XYZ file of C-alpha atoms in Angstrom:
703
model
C -14.332 18.354 14.159
C -14.321 15.712 11.423
C -17.114 15.050 8.971
C -19.476 12.378 10.218
C -19.508 9.367 7.940
C -23.025 8.852 6.624
C -24.215 5.363 5.893
C -24.847 4.846 2.204
C -28.063 3.347 1.007
C -29.595 2.746 -2.408
C -31.372 5.780 -3.794
C -35.134 5.518 -4.254
C -36.617 5.779 -7.705
C -37.033 9.399 -8.737
C -40.424 10.709 -9.867
C -41.006 10.714 -13.597
C -42.800 13.869 -14.617
C -44.892 13.415 -17.775
C -43.603 15.284 -20.807
C -46.238 17.088 -22.839
C -44.790 18.355 -26.132
C -44.949 22.120 -26.412
C -43.085 24.227 -28.972
C -42.691 27.985 -29.309
C -41.373 29.648 -32.452
C -39.467 32.903 -31.912
C -37.394 34.600 -34.613
C -37.841 31.451 -36.683
C -36.218 29.298 -34.030
C -38.236 26.455 -32.520
C -37.797 25.959 -28.780
C -39.134 22.785 -27.154
C -40.592 23.068 -23.664
C -42.087 19.708 -22.724
C -42.724 20.712 -19.134
C -44.440 24.043 -19.783
C -47.639 22.541 -18.370
C -46.212 22.792 -14.840
C -46.861 26.540 -14.972
C -50.303 27.139 -13.466
C -52.455 29.267 -15.740
C -53.932 30.894 -12.634
C -50.544 31.693 -11.094
C -51.778 35.113 -9.928
C -54.463 33.407 -7.848
C -51.948 30.900 -6.452
C -49.765 33.743 -5.161
C -52.680 34.977 -3.080
C -54.134 31.565 -2.214
C -51.918 28.461 -2.641
C -54.970 26.195 -2.422
C -55.917 27.433 -5.911
C -53.098 25.366 -7.464
C -54.243 22.830 -10.066
C -54.452 19.333 -8.589
C -52.295 17.645 -11.230
C -49.477 20.143 -10.649
C -49.841 19.814 -6.891
C -49.466 16.042 -7.234
C -46.138 16.486 -9.061
C -44.831 18.845 -6.384
C -45.922 16.566 -3.558
C -44.216 13.621 -5.262
C -41.039 15.680 -5.491
C -41.188 16.446 -1.774
C -41.746 12.773 -0.993
C -38.703 11.854 -3.099
C -36.613 14.528 -1.354
C -37.596 13.071 2.009
C -36.524 9.614 0.844
C -33.171 10.867 -0.479
C -32.460 12.609 2.829
C -33.404 9.546 4.877
C -30.487 8.716 7.138
C -29.331 12.320 7.429
C -31.924 13.363 10.010
C -29.512 13.146 12.946
C -26.861 15.088 11.031
C -29.385 17.761 10.113
C -30.483 18.012 13.736
C -26.869 18.389 14.905
C -26.168 21.093 12.335
C -29.326 22.994 13.286
C -28.433 22.676 16.983
C -24.922 23.985 16.270
C -26.217 26.946 14.280
C -28.800 27.725 16.916
C -26.118 27.468 19.601
C -24.200 30.265 17.878
C -27.214 32.578 17.981
C -27.784 34.794 20.983
C -31.464 33.983 21.248
C -32.397 37.160 23.127
C -30.273 39.334 20.854
C -31.157 42.972 20.185
C -30.034 45.813 17.977
C -28.352 48.892 19.408
C -31.071 51.517 20.096
C -31.263 54.328 17.513
C -32.160 57.725 19.003
C -34.957 59.786 17.492
C -36.322 62.709 19.512
C -37.448 61.569 22.972
C -37.023 57.854 22.247
C -34.510 55.296 21.030
C -35.880 52.546 18.796
C -34.638 48.965 18.477
C -35.650 45.389 17.776
C -34.945 42.328 19.853
C -35.841 38.670 20.135
C -36.994 36.663 23.100
C -35.499 33.295 24.017
C -36.986 30.761 21.610
C -38.804 33.442 19.612
C -38.990 33.171 15.833
C -39.914 36.775 15.039
C -38.676 40.201 16.151
C -40.119 42.437 18.828
C -40.208 46.093 17.767
C -39.398 48.217 20.819
C -38.451 51.626 22.118
C -37.195 53.164 25.328
C -36.553 56.706 26.574
C -33.637 58.253 24.687
C -31.346 58.378 27.714
C -32.283 54.914 28.951
C -35.123 53.404 30.909
C -37.721 50.692 30.614
C -38.698 49.441 27.183
C -42.079 49.408 25.491
C -42.856 46.572 23.096
C -44.629 48.283 20.225
C -45.169 45.112 18.210
C -44.668 41.473 19.169
C -43.849 39.518 16.019
C -44.275 36.159 17.733
C -47.800 37.059 18.845
C -48.759 38.429 15.436
C -47.515 35.208 13.806
C -49.674 32.933 15.959
C -52.023 30.784 13.895
C -50.315 31.572 10.581
C -48.221 28.928 8.762
C -46.210 31.826 7.308
C -45.613 35.290 8.754
C -43.151 37.906 7.541
C -42.983 41.273 9.239
C -42.241 44.003 6.738
C -41.344 47.547 7.725
C -42.408 49.060 11.064
C -42.255 52.848 10.780
C -43.071 55.123 13.706
C -44.774 58.443 13.046
C -42.951 61.781 13.473
C -45.012 62.550 16.599
C -44.103 59.107 18.019
C -47.785 58.226 18.693
C -48.347 55.732 15.890
C -46.595 53.010 13.947
C -47.350 51.774 10.422
C -46.430 48.127 10.064
C -46.749 45.620 7.232
C -47.104 41.840 7.224
C -47.152 39.128 4.554
C -49.050 35.953 5.478
C -48.474 33.906 2.305
C -44.831 34.386 1.298
C -45.999 36.062 -1.901
C -44.808 39.529 -0.778
C -48.247 41.089 -0.715
C -48.050 43.138 2.477
C -51.008 44.578 4.361
C -50.196 47.797 6.225
C -51.895 48.524 9.544
C -51.512 51.403 11.989
C -50.887 50.847 15.677
C -51.728 53.332 18.436
C -48.601 53.211 20.604
C -50.406 54.478 23.698
C -53.035 51.724 23.698
C -51.139 49.017 21.792
C -54.136 48.429 19.516
C -54.470 48.805 15.770
C -56.695 51.439 14.210
C -59.291 50.428 11.651
C -56.977 51.544 8.845
C -55.804 48.635 6.669
C -54.121 49.003 3.269
C -53.880 45.846 1.161
C -51.542 44.683 -1.598
C -48.562 46.931 -0.799
C -44.787 46.520 -0.933
C -44.741 46.735 2.865
C -43.250 50.103 3.854
C -44.739 53.490 4.667
C -43.397 57.056 4.740
C -45.264 59.335 7.123
C -46.347 62.905 6.502
C -44.587 65.288 8.864
C -47.843 66.042 10.717
C -48.503 62.287 11.231
C -51.937 62.620 9.621
C -51.238 59.928 7.052
C -48.566 58.192 5.028
C -47.407 57.315 1.543
C -47.065 53.723 0.339
C -46.496 51.741 -2.866
C -49.333 49.612 -4.226
C -48.723 46.461 -6.287
C -50.720 45.975 -9.470
C -52.477 42.815 -10.673
C -49.145 41.474 -11.979
C -47.443 42.002 -8.616
C -45.520 45.069 -9.777
C -44.933 48.093 -7.522
C -46.296 50.870 -9.733
C -48.489 53.309 -7.746
C -47.638 55.683 -4.920
C -50.706 56.471 -2.839
C -51.398 58.802 0.063
C -53.479 57.361 2.889
C -55.264 59.635 5.361
C -55.809 58.139 8.776
C -59.420 57.309 9.522
C -60.415 56.869 5.880
C -60.945 53.731 3.851
C -58.130 52.685 1.520
C -60.522 52.994 -1.422
C -60.314 56.762 -0.870
C -56.506 56.838 -1.040
C -55.196 59.335 -3.548
C -52.864 58.240 -6.342
C -49.867 60.557 -6.157
C -47.761 58.868 -8.830
C -48.389 56.003 -11.253
C -45.703 54.432 -13.407
C -46.771 53.744 -16.972
C -43.728 51.787 -18.137
C -44.015 48.108 -17.057
C -40.218 47.946 -17.102
C -39.899 50.436 -14.240
C -40.632 49.629 -10.603
C -41.431 52.251 -7.976
C -40.101 52.619 -4.448
C -40.232 55.254 -1.725
C -37.522 56.851 0.356
C -36.911 59.942 2.424
C -33.975 62.332 2.639
C -31.922 62.287 5.827
C -33.085 65.869 6.416
C -36.688 64.554 6.496
C -37.640 67.439 4.208
C -38.541 65.333 1.166
C -40.173 62.044 0.345
C -38.420 60.475 -2.644
C -40.349 58.620 -5.344
C -37.921 56.578 -7.414
C -38.899 54.863 -10.654
C -36.117 52.666 -11.962
C -34.980 49.560 -13.727
C -31.517 48.060 -13.333
C -29.697 50.809 -15.225
C -31.926 53.910 -15.386
C -33.558 55.930 -12.613
C -35.862 58.913 -12.232
C -36.655 60.657 -8.934
C -39.513 62.902 -7.877
C -39.618 65.031 -4.718
C -42.593 65.379 -2.388
C -42.562 68.084 0.256
C -43.034 66.039 3.411
C -44.529 68.990 5.254
C -47.295 69.479 2.680
C -50.129 66.974 3.197
C -51.397 67.645 -0.338
C -48.036 67.888 -2.122
C -47.616 67.002 -5.777
C -44.378 65.342 -6.958
C -41.675 67.482 -8.536
C -39.243 65.920 -10.991
C -35.486 66.171 -10.392
C -34.191 64.989 -13.774
C -36.160 63.152 -16.503
C -35.173 59.567 -17.147
C -32.436 59.119 -19.704
C -31.375 55.618 -20.743
C -28.529 54.363 -18.514
C -28.474 57.506 -16.363
C -28.671 56.587 -12.678
C -28.915 58.957 -9.763
C -29.827 59.050 -6.062
C -30.809 62.170 -4.142
C -29.997 63.623 -0.737
C -30.801 67.090 0.616
C -28.772 69.754 2.416
C -30.113 73.270 2.954
C -31.026 74.877 -0.341
C -29.225 72.219 -2.372
C -29.617 68.618 -3.387
C -26.711 66.199 -3.089
C -26.842 63.756 -6.009
C -24.926 60.510 -6.526
C -24.797 59.808 -10.261
C -23.045 58.123 -13.165
C -23.602 61.167 -15.405
C -20.932 62.336 -17.848
C -19.314 58.932 -18.182
C -18.740 58.566 -14.439
C -18.901 54.791 -14.588
C -18.125 54.323 -10.897
C -20.229 57.350 -9.896
C -19.529 60.852 -8.636
C -21.315 63.278 -6.313
C -22.783 66.524 -7.610
C -24.916 69.292 -6.131
C -27.829 71.269 -7.563
C -30.191 73.960 -6.256
C -33.442 72.616 -4.818
C -35.244 75.248 -6.886
C -33.652 74.076 -10.168
C -32.583 70.468 -9.631
C -32.163 69.404 -13.279
C -28.952 68.116 -14.801
C -28.139 71.447 -16.424
C -27.469 72.797 -12.925
C -25.377 69.887 -11.588
C -21.942 70.853 -10.235
C -19.274 68.353 -9.201
C -18.645 68.021 -5.474
C -16.755 64.700 -5.351
C -15.333 64.039 -8.834
C -15.348 60.678 -10.555
C -12.277 58.501 -9.929
C -12.049 55.376 -12.111
C -11.773 52.219 -10.025
C -13.260 53.791 -6.896
C -16.975 53.080 -6.824
C -19.153 55.312 -4.638
C -21.890 53.052 -3.275
C -24.025 55.416 -1.205
C -24.061 58.887 0.321
C -25.852 60.496 3.282
C -26.011 64.227 4.006
C -26.067 65.250 7.674
C -26.354 68.823 8.882
C -22.575 69.324 9.041
C -21.085 66.301 7.324
C -21.346 64.305 4.132
C -20.755 60.588 4.598
C -20.149 58.194 1.733
C -19.416 54.503 1.367
C -17.064 53.573 -1.444
C -15.258 50.465 -2.614
C -11.863 49.897 -4.245
C -10.267 46.546 -5.093
C -13.286 44.702 -3.669
C -12.935 46.230 -0.174
C -15.118 49.064 1.185
C -14.305 52.167 3.216
C -16.220 55.082 4.720
C -15.248 58.638 3.793
C -16.320 61.591 5.953
C -16.426 65.124 4.538
C -16.836 68.305 6.579
C -19.216 70.613 4.679
C -17.632 73.743 6.149
C -13.972 72.958 5.397
C -14.112 70.277 2.705
C -11.725 68.164 4.806
C -12.080 64.406 4.290
C -11.204 61.466 6.513
C -11.275 57.767 5.679
C -12.363 54.847 7.859
C -10.881 51.581 6.564
C -9.546 48.304 7.911
C -6.496 46.106 7.458
C -7.894 42.604 6.955
C -7.526 41.094 3.498
C -11.286 40.767 3.048
C -14.079 42.237 5.141
C -17.590 43.682 5.193
C -18.319 47.315 6.114
C -21.458 49.433 6.171
C -22.836 52.414 8.051
C -26.085 53.883 9.303
C -26.796 57.543 9.903
C -29.814 56.754 12.080
C -33.009 58.781 12.172
C -31.632 62.250 12.882
C -30.186 64.971 10.656
C -28.358 67.279 13.061
C -25.988 64.729 14.560
C -22.236 64.210 14.694
C -22.436 60.450 15.261
C -22.724 57.721 12.666
C -22.790 54.012 13.337
C -20.717 51.571 11.322
C -20.877 47.786 11.121
C -17.733 45.752 10.535
C -17.006 42.047 10.254
C -14.826 39.630 8.344
C -15.136 35.953 7.601
C -13.336 35.261 10.901
C -14.288 38.327 12.954
C -17.814 38.550 14.422
C -19.792 41.691 13.670
C -18.939 44.860 15.587
C -21.180 47.914 15.843
C -19.290 51.133 16.539
C -20.438 54.725 17.035
C -18.062 57.150 15.346
C -17.974 60.814 16.353
C -17.462 62.839 13.177
C -16.185 65.864 15.077
C -13.689 64.222 17.452
C -12.910 60.925 15.752
C -13.817 59.044 18.922
C -14.952 55.454 18.410
C -17.247 53.760 20.904
C -17.875 50.031 20.490
C -21.604 49.605 21.068
C -21.943 45.899 20.385
C -19.858 42.883 19.508
C -21.676 39.866 18.141
C -21.863 37.145 20.734
C -21.457 33.505 19.786
C -22.869 31.717 22.850
C -21.369 28.341 21.960
C -17.944 29.956 21.574
C -15.813 31.247 18.728
C -12.068 31.866 18.633
C -11.077 33.865 15.531
C -7.496 32.627 15.918
C -8.683 29.125 14.989
C -9.538 30.325 11.466
C -7.774 31.836 8.500
C -9.355 34.208 5.996
C -7.711 34.881 2.663
C -8.271 36.750 -0.584
C -6.918 35.158 -3.735
C -7.444 35.914 -7.405
C -8.500 33.531 -10.155
C -7.569 34.139 -13.777
C -10.649 34.085 -16.015
C -10.411 32.816 -19.616
C -10.089 36.397 -20.883
C -7.361 37.246 -18.351
C -9.490 39.129 -15.804
C -8.518 38.644 -12.162
C -11.548 37.443 -10.202
C -11.434 37.926 -6.403
C -12.142 34.956 -4.161
C -12.673 35.376 -0.404
C -12.266 32.261 1.700
C -12.121 30.977 5.252
C -10.959 27.677 6.709
C -9.783 26.263 9.997
C -6.124 26.909 10.673
C -5.485 23.182 11.086
C -6.911 22.171 7.699
C -4.357 20.525 5.424
C -4.088 22.505 2.197
C -3.118 19.484 0.109
C -6.279 19.286 -1.987
C -8.039 16.871 0.336
C -10.440 19.393 1.877
C -13.990 19.704 0.560
C -15.129 23.187 -0.427
C -18.413 25.059 -0.529
C -18.090 27.723 -3.217
C -20.773 30.424 -3.192
C -21.586 32.747 -6.082
C -24.194 35.256 -7.268
C -23.040 37.720 -9.939
C -26.081 39.718 -11.094
C -27.773 43.130 -10.786
C -24.549 44.759 -9.605
C -24.940 43.185 -6.175
C -21.687 42.544 -4.346
C -21.216 39.659 -1.936
C -19.583 40.979 1.257
C -16.913 38.895 2.952
C -18.662 39.181 6.310
C -19.039 36.944 9.350
C -21.671 34.217 9.077
C -22.086 31.831 11.967
C -23.964 29.233 9.912
C -21.029 28.331 7.666
C -18.971 27.303 10.696
C -20.931 24.042 10.751
C -19.177 23.185 7.493
C -15.873 24.921 8.202
C -15.531 23.134 11.539
C -16.020 19.856 9.656
C -13.011 20.613 7.474
C -14.657 22.487 4.602
C -13.093 25.491 2.943
C -15.822 28.106 2.495
C -15.260 30.481 -0.426
C -17.095 33.334 -2.138
C -16.468 33.871 -5.853
C -16.795 37.607 -6.559
C -17.694 37.032 -10.206
C -18.584 39.569 -12.844
C -22.167 40.751 -12.707
C -21.526 42.163 -9.227
C -19.741 45.449 -8.522
C -16.877 44.228 -6.354
C -14.425 45.815 -8.812
C -16.618 48.706 -9.904
C -19.452 49.308 -12.351
C -17.460 47.836 -15.231
C -17.382 44.553 -13.299
C -21.169 44.600 -13.418
C -21.440 45.573 -17.077
C -19.026 42.797 -18.041
C -21.423 40.243 -16.548
C -24.779 41.196 -18.066
C -26.692 40.849 -21.352
C -24.362 39.649 -24.126
C -21.508 39.352 -21.610
C -23.474 37.214 -19.143
C -21.407 34.083 -19.885
C -18.463 35.810 -18.141
C -20.282 35.225 -14.847
C -20.268 31.479 -15.436
C -16.702 31.152 -16.669
C -15.504 33.374 -13.793
C -17.109 30.991 -11.299
C -15.531 27.956 -12.934
C -12.166 29.754 -12.939
C -12.554 30.398 -9.201
C -13.153 26.706 -8.606
C -10.116 25.776 -10.666
C -7.976 28.359 -8.831
C -8.947 26.859 -5.475
C -7.878 23.470 -6.814
C -4.565 24.780 -8.134
C -3.813 26.494 -4.815
C -4.364 23.244 -2.913
C -7.492 24.308 -1.082
C -9.584 21.502 -2.592
C -9.763 19.150 -5.561
C -11.929 18.623 -8.623
C -15.019 16.698 -7.620
C -14.677 17.962 -4.019
C -16.444 21.302 -4.584
C -20.098 21.904 -3.768
C -21.383 24.994 -5.582
C -24.052 27.120 -3.897
C -26.154 30.024 -5.137
C -29.674 31.373 -4.962
C -32.112 33.233 -7.208
C -29.961 34.727 -10.005
C -27.140 32.839 -8.303
C -29.268 29.743 -8.849
C -29.111 30.491 -12.563
C -25.336 30.527 -12.149
C -25.600 27.090 -10.536
C -27.603 25.725 -13.451
C -25.169 27.172 -15.988
C -22.004 25.776 -14.374
C -23.683 22.397 -13.923
C -24.100 22.314 -17.708
C -20.625 23.684 -18.469
C -18.348 21.937 -15.973
C -20.184 19.115 -14.212
C -17.018 17.168 -13.348
C -15.651 20.068 -11.294
C -18.394 19.707 -8.712
C -19.435 17.064 -6.223
C -22.774 18.795 -5.879
C -24.877 21.844 -6.673
C -27.201 23.613 -4.218
C -29.555 25.924 -6.121
C -31.938 27.936 -3.958
C -34.988 29.461 -5.695
C -33.026 29.083 -8.941
C -33.757 31.334 -11.896
C -33.087 28.591 -14.438
C -35.824 29.015 -17.060
C -34.415 32.321 -18.259
C -35.601 32.252 -21.862
C -39.244 31.370 -21.231
C -39.497 33.790 -18.321
C -38.006 36.665 -20.323
C -40.469 35.908 -23.138
C -43.462 36.176 -20.783
C -44.137 39.886 -20.282
C -47.002 39.190 -17.855
C -44.748 37.770 -15.136
C -44.012 40.190 -12.284
C -40.320 40.789 -12.905
C -39.975 40.274 -16.653
C -40.122 43.817 -18.129
C -37.829 45.319 -15.457
C -35.384 42.450 -16.081
C -34.933 43.127 -19.789
C -32.116 45.652 -19.190
C -30.284 42.944 -17.230
C -30.681 40.012 -19.633
C -32.035 41.511 -22.850
C -35.506 41.291 -24.383
C -35.588 38.027 -26.369
C -38.997 38.756 -27.887
C -37.920 42.045 -29.451
C -34.213 41.386 -30.050
C -33.050 38.285 -31.926
C -29.462 38.725 -30.727
C -30.675 38.771 -27.119
C -32.801 35.699 -27.841
C -29.814 33.789 -29.180
C -27.578 34.865 -26.287
C -30.087 33.771 -23.644
C -30.823 30.555 -25.511
C -27.083 29.805 -25.492
C -26.836 29.746 -21.681
C -30.329 29.417 -20.162
C -29.821 26.434 -17.819
C -33.155 24.758 -18.607
C -32.609 25.013 -22.346
C -29.033 23.722 -22.208
C -29.501 20.536 -20.217
C -27.672 17.878 -22.229
C -27.021 14.132 -22.211
C -24.095 13.941 -19.798
C -23.386 12.967 -16.211
C -24.390 15.643 -13.715
C -23.299 16.128 -10.125
C -25.829 15.706 -7.329
C -28.244 18.652 -7.452
C -30.557 20.053 -4.781
C -33.099 22.682 -5.836
C -34.950 24.553 -3.088
C -38.035 26.609 -3.926
C -41.247 28.163 -2.595
C -44.747 27.764 -3.978
C -45.755 31.421 -3.541
C -42.508 32.936 -4.820
C -43.347 35.927 -7.076
C -39.703 36.434 -8.103
C -38.605 32.976 -9.214
C -41.819 31.089 -9.801
C -42.052 27.515 -8.525
C -42.344 26.016 -12.028
C -38.811 27.092 -13.011
C -37.000 24.628 -10.704
C -39.772 22.043 -11.194
C -39.296 22.088 -14.972
C -35.491 22.105 -14.652
C -35.429 19.086 -12.376
C -37.803 17.177 -14.668
C -35.670 17.876 -17.749
C -32.430 17.022 -15.959
C -33.737 13.617 -14.925
C -35.093 12.805 -18.372
C -31.879 13.871 -20.178
C -28.815 13.121 -18.013
C -26.822 9.960 -18.619
C -25.544 9.465 -15.076
C -24.680 11.070 -11.770
C -27.204 12.750 -9.558
C -29.441 12.458 -7.693
C -31.478 15.501 -8.714
C -33.751 16.602 -5.885
C -36.437 19.286 -5.570
C -37.574 20.395 -2.110
C -40.503 22.799 -2.352
C -41.788 24.791 0.617
C -45.551 24.731 0.072
C -46.110 27.575 2.556
C -43.390 30.098 1.689
C -41.995 32.245 -1.092
C -38.663 33.594 -2.321
C -36.942 33.934 1.057
C -38.019 30.533 2.358
C -39.248 30.097 5.905
C -39.761 33.416 7.677
C -39.044 32.339 11.272
C -35.367 32.613 12.186
C -35.203 29.039 13.542
C -37.409 27.603 10.806
C -34.915 29.014 8.320
C -32.141 27.076 10.071
C -33.949 23.856 9.175
C -33.601 24.716 5.490
C -29.915 25.594 5.889
C -29.339 22.368 7.827
C -30.881 20.404 4.976
C -28.621 22.126 2.414
C -25.481 21.566 4.488
C -26.342 17.916 5.077
C -26.681 17.626 1.303
C -23.235 19.211 0.839
C -21.716 16.661 3.229
C -23.489 13.800 1.495
C -22.203 15.063 -1.864
C -18.521 14.959 -0.904
C -18.992 11.474 0.570
C -20.891 10.243 -2.453
C -24.309 8.755 -3.124
C -24.997 5.081 -3.781
C -26.782 4.822 -7.104
C-alpha cells in the first residue's frame, strides 16, 4: 500500500494567545512565563467539574481546537480510512482467556460494536456465562466513562467496581450483588479505583485521594455502612510518597506500599483479620526499594539492597521481616534485572531481562532447580500471570513481537507442557512473513549503545527514502516492549518504518540505564533519542527530515526537548499529553504529582543545581528563535497528571518565538483526561488523527 497523496492547501492563520508578562525569581535567576495565566487558579474544581473553567481560558482552548480542525481539513477521508483499517484488525467480540478461581473462571469480553468491556464469569469447567457488569450499559448517558478495577469477593457473591466519569481519575467504588445484578447502597467516592476484599467478604480496603489528588489514605469499608464511617488504616504524611494496595499470591496478606520513584516501604495487613493493624516490613531508607511476596512462614522479597542495582531475591521470617533477617535466595547478577516475582505453593516464578529482552525463570522450592522460558526473535515482548490461585502448577504467559500477534500460553510448571490458549486474531488479515523486525544499536554521544527495535514491510526499499515514525519514552524506569501493535500497521503498510528508541531513563538495559537518564543525567534521554534517529538514517532506513517523532506524557517532554535540540532531523513531532513545562510544574508543590516527582527530576525550589539542570532542558523554557518541524500536541482538559495548561503554554510560546516551519497545533479533548478517550473505538479516532498528521508531515505543509 502506498501513501495517499494529500492535496496541499494554504494553512489558516494560527490563534495568537495574549502574552501577559509574569516573572518568577528562584535562586536569583529570573524566569519569564508570559503564558502562566492559562493555568486556572481553580484547577482542583476543574478536575471535578470541567464547566468550572474560567471563560477566558476556555475561549483560548476552543480557538485552538477550531484551528486544529482547520489544519486537518482535507484529511478527513484519510483519517476515516485509517480508523476503518485499525478497527478491521480488532476482533470486535474479543475476550480474555478465563482465569480460574474456586468454582468459577473470570474473564472480560467485548460485544460487536461495544466500546467498553463486559466483566463476566462462567463455571470453572465450562458452561454458560454470567455478565457481572456491562460497561457499555454503565457508560450510557456519560460523555466519558472509564471502568477501573472490578474485584470479586472471596465468597464470589459480590463485586467491587470503580468508575471515573470525568477523566480526572477520581473513581467511585460501588458494590454489586452478583445474584441479583444490582448495586448495594455502598458508594465510596474519590478513590484510586481498586479494592482489596477482606477474606470474609464483609468489607474491603481502598485508597482515598486527598484534596490535591494524591493517593495517601488506606481505608477499610464495612458493607452496609456509610463511607463517612470508614476507618483510616494508614495515612501517608510525606507528600512525596504515594500509596497503593496489593495482595500476596497466597492471599494471606494485604500489602500497603508507600513509595516514590526510588524508595519504598511496605506494611502487611492480615487479610483474615477484619480489624487488623498494619505491620511494617522494613522502614523506608532512601533509595532502598523492595516488593513482598509470601510463602509459608517466610516472606519472599525482591530488593535492590546491598548494592544490588539490578535487584536480587531474599527471604525473611514473617515473624521478623526486617532487613537484619534478610537472606539471599537468588543472588544479584549485574546486567540481569529481575523485574517481578510471584510465589506459588510449590514454585517461585520471576520475570527478568537481559540485553533488552525478557525471560521467565521457574524455580522449584523443594529442589532449587531452575528452568528458563525464552524466545529466539531479535526483539519481543514477554510477560506472565499467575492468576488468582496459590496452589497451582500452571502459569500463563503472553508473548508477541513487532511482527508476531500476541499468544497466550498456559505453562505447566511440573511437566513443562505448553498449551496455546489464544492467538490474537486480526480479522482483516495479517501475514507475519510480509514484515521484518530488527534490533539495531545506536551510538550515543558518550559511546553508550542504545537499542532500537523496528519493523517494516519486507518490500520496503532501505535506501533512505522511507518515512519513519520513531517512538520514545525514557522515564521512571519504564521499558517499552517490542510487542505486536495492530494500529501501527496503518503506517507500516503505507511504507513507514516504525521504530522504538529504548533510550536511557527506561530499564531496558538494567537499573543503571534508568539512573543514567534521570535528574542531572536527564539530557542523556534526549541525546539518545537523537542518536537513534541518526542511526536509522545511517543504516538506510530513512533520511533526515523524513522522521516523525512520537511520545506521550514524559515521552512528550522528550518530544519537546528534541524539537529544541535537533529540529532539522524531524519532519514532525507528535506529543501526546506532553510534560513540557517541567520547571514550573516542579516548582509548584500543590500539583498532584510534583512532590513524588522530585526524586525523578530533582527539586528546583530546594536545590539550585537541580533548578539549573531543569532550566537547561525544560522544553517550554528552551523554545528559541529557529525553524521548528510541524508539531501536534494532544491533551485532555481533566488530566491530573499533565495538566492542560502545559501543552497550551508550550504551543503559545512556540508560535510566538519560532522563525519558520510548523504548523504548531493543539488538539484538546474537553471531555477526557490523561489517557484520552476511554472507549476503545473513540480512542482509534485520536490515533487516526495522529497518523494522518504523520503522513501530512512527510508530504509537507503549504505555508
